[in-house]
Coordinates of C-alpha atoms and ligand atoms in Angstrom, one line a residue:
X13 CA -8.3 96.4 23.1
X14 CA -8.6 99.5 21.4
X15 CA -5.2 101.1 21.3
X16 CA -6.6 104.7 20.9
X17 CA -8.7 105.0 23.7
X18 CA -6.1 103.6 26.4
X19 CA -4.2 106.5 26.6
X20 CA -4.1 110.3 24.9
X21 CA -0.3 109.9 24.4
X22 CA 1.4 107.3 23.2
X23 CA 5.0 107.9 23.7
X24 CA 7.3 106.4 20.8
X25 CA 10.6 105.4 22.1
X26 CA 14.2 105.1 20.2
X27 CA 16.1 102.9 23.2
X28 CA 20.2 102.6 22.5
X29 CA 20.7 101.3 25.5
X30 CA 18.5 98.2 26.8
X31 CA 19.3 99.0 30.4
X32 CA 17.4 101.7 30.3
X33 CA 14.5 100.2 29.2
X34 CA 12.4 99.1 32.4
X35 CA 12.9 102.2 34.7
X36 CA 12.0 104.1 31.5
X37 CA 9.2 102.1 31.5
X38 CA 8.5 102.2 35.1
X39 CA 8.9 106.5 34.9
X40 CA 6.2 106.7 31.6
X41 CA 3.7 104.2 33.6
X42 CA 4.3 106.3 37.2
X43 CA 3.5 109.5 34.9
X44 CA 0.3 108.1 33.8
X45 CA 0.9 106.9 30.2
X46 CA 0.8 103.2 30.2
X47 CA 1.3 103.1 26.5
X48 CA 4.2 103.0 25.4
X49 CA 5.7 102.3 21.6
X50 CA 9.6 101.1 20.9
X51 CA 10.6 101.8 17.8
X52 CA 12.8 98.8 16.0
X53 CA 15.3 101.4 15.2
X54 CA 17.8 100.2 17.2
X55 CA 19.6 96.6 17.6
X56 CA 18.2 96.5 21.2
X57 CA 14.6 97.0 20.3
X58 CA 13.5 93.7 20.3
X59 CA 15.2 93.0 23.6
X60 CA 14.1 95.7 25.3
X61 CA 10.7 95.0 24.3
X62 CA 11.2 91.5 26.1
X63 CA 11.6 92.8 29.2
X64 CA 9.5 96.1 29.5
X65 CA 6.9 93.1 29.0
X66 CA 8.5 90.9 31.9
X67 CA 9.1 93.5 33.9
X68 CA 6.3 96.3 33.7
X69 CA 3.1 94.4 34.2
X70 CA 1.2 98.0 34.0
X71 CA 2.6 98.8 30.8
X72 CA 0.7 98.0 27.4
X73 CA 3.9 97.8 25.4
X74 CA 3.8 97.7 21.9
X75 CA 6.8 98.0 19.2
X76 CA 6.4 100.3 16.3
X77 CA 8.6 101.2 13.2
X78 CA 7.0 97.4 11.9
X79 CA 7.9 97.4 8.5
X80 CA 7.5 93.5 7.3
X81 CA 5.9 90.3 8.3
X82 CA 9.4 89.0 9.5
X83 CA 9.3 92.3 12.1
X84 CA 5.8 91.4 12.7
X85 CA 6.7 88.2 13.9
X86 CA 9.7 89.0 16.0
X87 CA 7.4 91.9 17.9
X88 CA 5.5 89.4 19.0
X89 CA 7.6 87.0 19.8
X90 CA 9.4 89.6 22.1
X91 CA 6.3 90.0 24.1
X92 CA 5.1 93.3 21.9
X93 CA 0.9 93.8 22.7
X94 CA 0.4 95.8 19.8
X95 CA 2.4 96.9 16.5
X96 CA 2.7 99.8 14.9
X97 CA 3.6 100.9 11.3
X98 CA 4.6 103.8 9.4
X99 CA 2.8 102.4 6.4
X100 CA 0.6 99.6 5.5
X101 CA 1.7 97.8 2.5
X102 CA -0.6 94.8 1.6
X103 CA 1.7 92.0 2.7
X104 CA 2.6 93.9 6.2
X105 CA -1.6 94.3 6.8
X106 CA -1.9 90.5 6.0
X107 CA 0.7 89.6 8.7
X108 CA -0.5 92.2 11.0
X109 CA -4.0 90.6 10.5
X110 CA -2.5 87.2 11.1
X111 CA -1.1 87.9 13.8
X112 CA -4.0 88.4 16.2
X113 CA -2.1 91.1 17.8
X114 CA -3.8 94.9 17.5
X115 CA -2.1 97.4 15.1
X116 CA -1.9 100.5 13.9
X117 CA -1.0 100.5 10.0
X118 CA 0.1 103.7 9.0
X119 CA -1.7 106.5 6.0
X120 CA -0.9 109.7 5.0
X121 CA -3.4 110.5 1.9
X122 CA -7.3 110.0 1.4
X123 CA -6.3 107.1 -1.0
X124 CA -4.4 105.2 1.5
X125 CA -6.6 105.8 4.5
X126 CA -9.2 104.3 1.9
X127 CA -7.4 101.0 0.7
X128 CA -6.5 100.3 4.8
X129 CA -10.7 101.1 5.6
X130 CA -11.2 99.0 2.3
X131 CA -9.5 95.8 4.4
X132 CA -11.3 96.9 7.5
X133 CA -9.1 98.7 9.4
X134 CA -10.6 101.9 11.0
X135 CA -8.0 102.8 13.7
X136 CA -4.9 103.9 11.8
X137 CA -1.7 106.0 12.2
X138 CA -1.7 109.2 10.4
X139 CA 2.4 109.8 9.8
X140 CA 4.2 111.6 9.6
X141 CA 1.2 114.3 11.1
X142 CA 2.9 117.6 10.5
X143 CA 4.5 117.2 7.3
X144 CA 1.2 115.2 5.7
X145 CA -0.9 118.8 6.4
X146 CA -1.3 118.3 10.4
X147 CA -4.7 119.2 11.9
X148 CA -6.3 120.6 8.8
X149 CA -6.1 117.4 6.8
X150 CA -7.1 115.2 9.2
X151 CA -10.2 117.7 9.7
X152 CA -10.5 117.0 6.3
X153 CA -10.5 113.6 5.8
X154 CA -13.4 113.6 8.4
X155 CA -15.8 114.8 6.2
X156 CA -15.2 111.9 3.5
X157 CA -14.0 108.8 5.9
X158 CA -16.0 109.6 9.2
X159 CA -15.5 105.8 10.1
X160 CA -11.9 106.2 10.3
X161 CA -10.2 107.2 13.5
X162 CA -6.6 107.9 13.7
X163 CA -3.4 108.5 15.9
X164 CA -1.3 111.2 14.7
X165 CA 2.2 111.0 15.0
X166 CA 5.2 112.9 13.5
X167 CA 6.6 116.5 14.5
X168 CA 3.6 117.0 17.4
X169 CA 4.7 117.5 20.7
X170 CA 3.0 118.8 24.2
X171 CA 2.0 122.4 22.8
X172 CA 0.2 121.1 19.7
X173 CA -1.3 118.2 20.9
X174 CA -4.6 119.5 22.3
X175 CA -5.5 120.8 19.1
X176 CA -5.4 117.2 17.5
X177 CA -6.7 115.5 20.1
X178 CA -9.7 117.6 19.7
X179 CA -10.7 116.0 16.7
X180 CA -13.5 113.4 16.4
X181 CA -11.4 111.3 14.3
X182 CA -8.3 111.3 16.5
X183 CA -8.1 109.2 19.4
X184 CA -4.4 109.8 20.5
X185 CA -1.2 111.3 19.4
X186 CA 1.9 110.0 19.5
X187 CA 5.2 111.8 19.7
X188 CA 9.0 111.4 20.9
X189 CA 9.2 114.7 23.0
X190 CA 8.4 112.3 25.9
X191 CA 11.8 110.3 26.0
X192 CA 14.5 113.6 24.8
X193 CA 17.9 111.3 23.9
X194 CA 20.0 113.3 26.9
X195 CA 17.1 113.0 29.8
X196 CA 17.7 108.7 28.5
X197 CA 21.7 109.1 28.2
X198 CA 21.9 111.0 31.4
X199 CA 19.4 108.7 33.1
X200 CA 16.9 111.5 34.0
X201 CA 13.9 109.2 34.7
X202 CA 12.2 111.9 37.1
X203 CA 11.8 114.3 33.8
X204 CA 10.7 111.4 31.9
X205 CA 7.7 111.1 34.5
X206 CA 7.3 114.4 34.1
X207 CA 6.8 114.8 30.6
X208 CA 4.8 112.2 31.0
X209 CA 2.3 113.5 33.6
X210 CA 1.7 116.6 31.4
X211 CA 0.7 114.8 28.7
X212 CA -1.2 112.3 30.5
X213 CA -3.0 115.5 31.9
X214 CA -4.2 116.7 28.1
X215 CA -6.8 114.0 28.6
X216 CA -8.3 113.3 31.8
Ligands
3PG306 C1 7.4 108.2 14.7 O1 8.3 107.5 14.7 O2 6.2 107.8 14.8 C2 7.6 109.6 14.5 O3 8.8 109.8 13.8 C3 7.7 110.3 15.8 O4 7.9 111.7 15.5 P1 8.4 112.8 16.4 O5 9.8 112.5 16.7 O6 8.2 114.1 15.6 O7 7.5 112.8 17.6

């Protein structure tokens, strides 16, 4: 599977509340992004992981915010299809590679992105995207590391996304704007799906 081309928006998810979890799921899926990245930033990550992966056959749910081989091993446990990561620390890539599971290590500088491609990798997360220099880096990096594709995630959201996913050596973005903390608390599923189908329409 090549994470970057299933989807042009991966939306990254911060879940308090586990109960929310599948019909968020179910609302992301219906608005036409399968893809779909919880973040182990809360205690109910793992769980809810569990069972957007029992109970949303058409979702490709991974878990981002993977920080250790210990993480690594719990994603997968929990049913995760693919890990992401802010960075990619030697020891995290090893477990990541061990895993068998796809992943997205994370780079922000022409020296990182060149230790990861060093090891193989050429699909990476570029984080965080706006603060790192946004679209004009990664055009950048382009010239130098062609080979290298990347999602971008960090400060992008449905306005600047078309001008990344123009790129040649961006497959997908990834943002939060998808999941806003009230639409979740208030259990506003139908804006979810909307949100969704917009940005499932940047690509189609
Ligand atoms: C991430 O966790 O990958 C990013 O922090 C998401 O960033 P955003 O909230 O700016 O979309």
């Amino acid at each position: 599977m090549t994470i970057l081309d299933l989807a042009p928006v991966v939306p990254v998810v911060v879940i308090d509340d586990v109960e929310t979890a599948v019909p968020l799921a179910r609302a992301l899926v219906a608005g036409g992004l399968p893809v779909i990245e919880v973040t182990l930033r809360t205690p109910c990550a793992l769980d809810a992981i569990g069972r957007i992966a029992a109970e949303v056959p058409d979702a490709v749910i991974g878990a981002g915010t993977v920080r250790s081989p210990a993480d690594v091993r719990a994603c997968v446990e929990a049913g995760a299809r693919f890990l992401v990561s802010p960075g990619g620390t030697p020891g995290l890539v090893d477990a990541m590679l061990d895993s068998g599971v796809p992943f997205l290590a994370g780079a922000a500088t022409a020296s990182e992105v060149m230790a990861l491609a060093e090891r193989g990798l050429t699909e990476l997360k570029f984080f965080p995207a706006g603060p790192a220099g946004g679209v004009a880096y990664l055009k950048a990096l382009a010239g130098p590391i062609p080979e290298v594709r990347f999602c971008p995630t960090g400060g992008i959201r449905l306005e600047t996304a078309p001008e990344y996913l123009a790129l040649p050596n961006v497959g997908c973005v990834g943002g939060t704007w998808l999941t806003p903390a009230d639409a979740l608390a208030s259990g506003d599923y139908a804006r979810i799906e909307k949100l969704a189908s917009e940005a499932a329409a940047l690509r189609s």
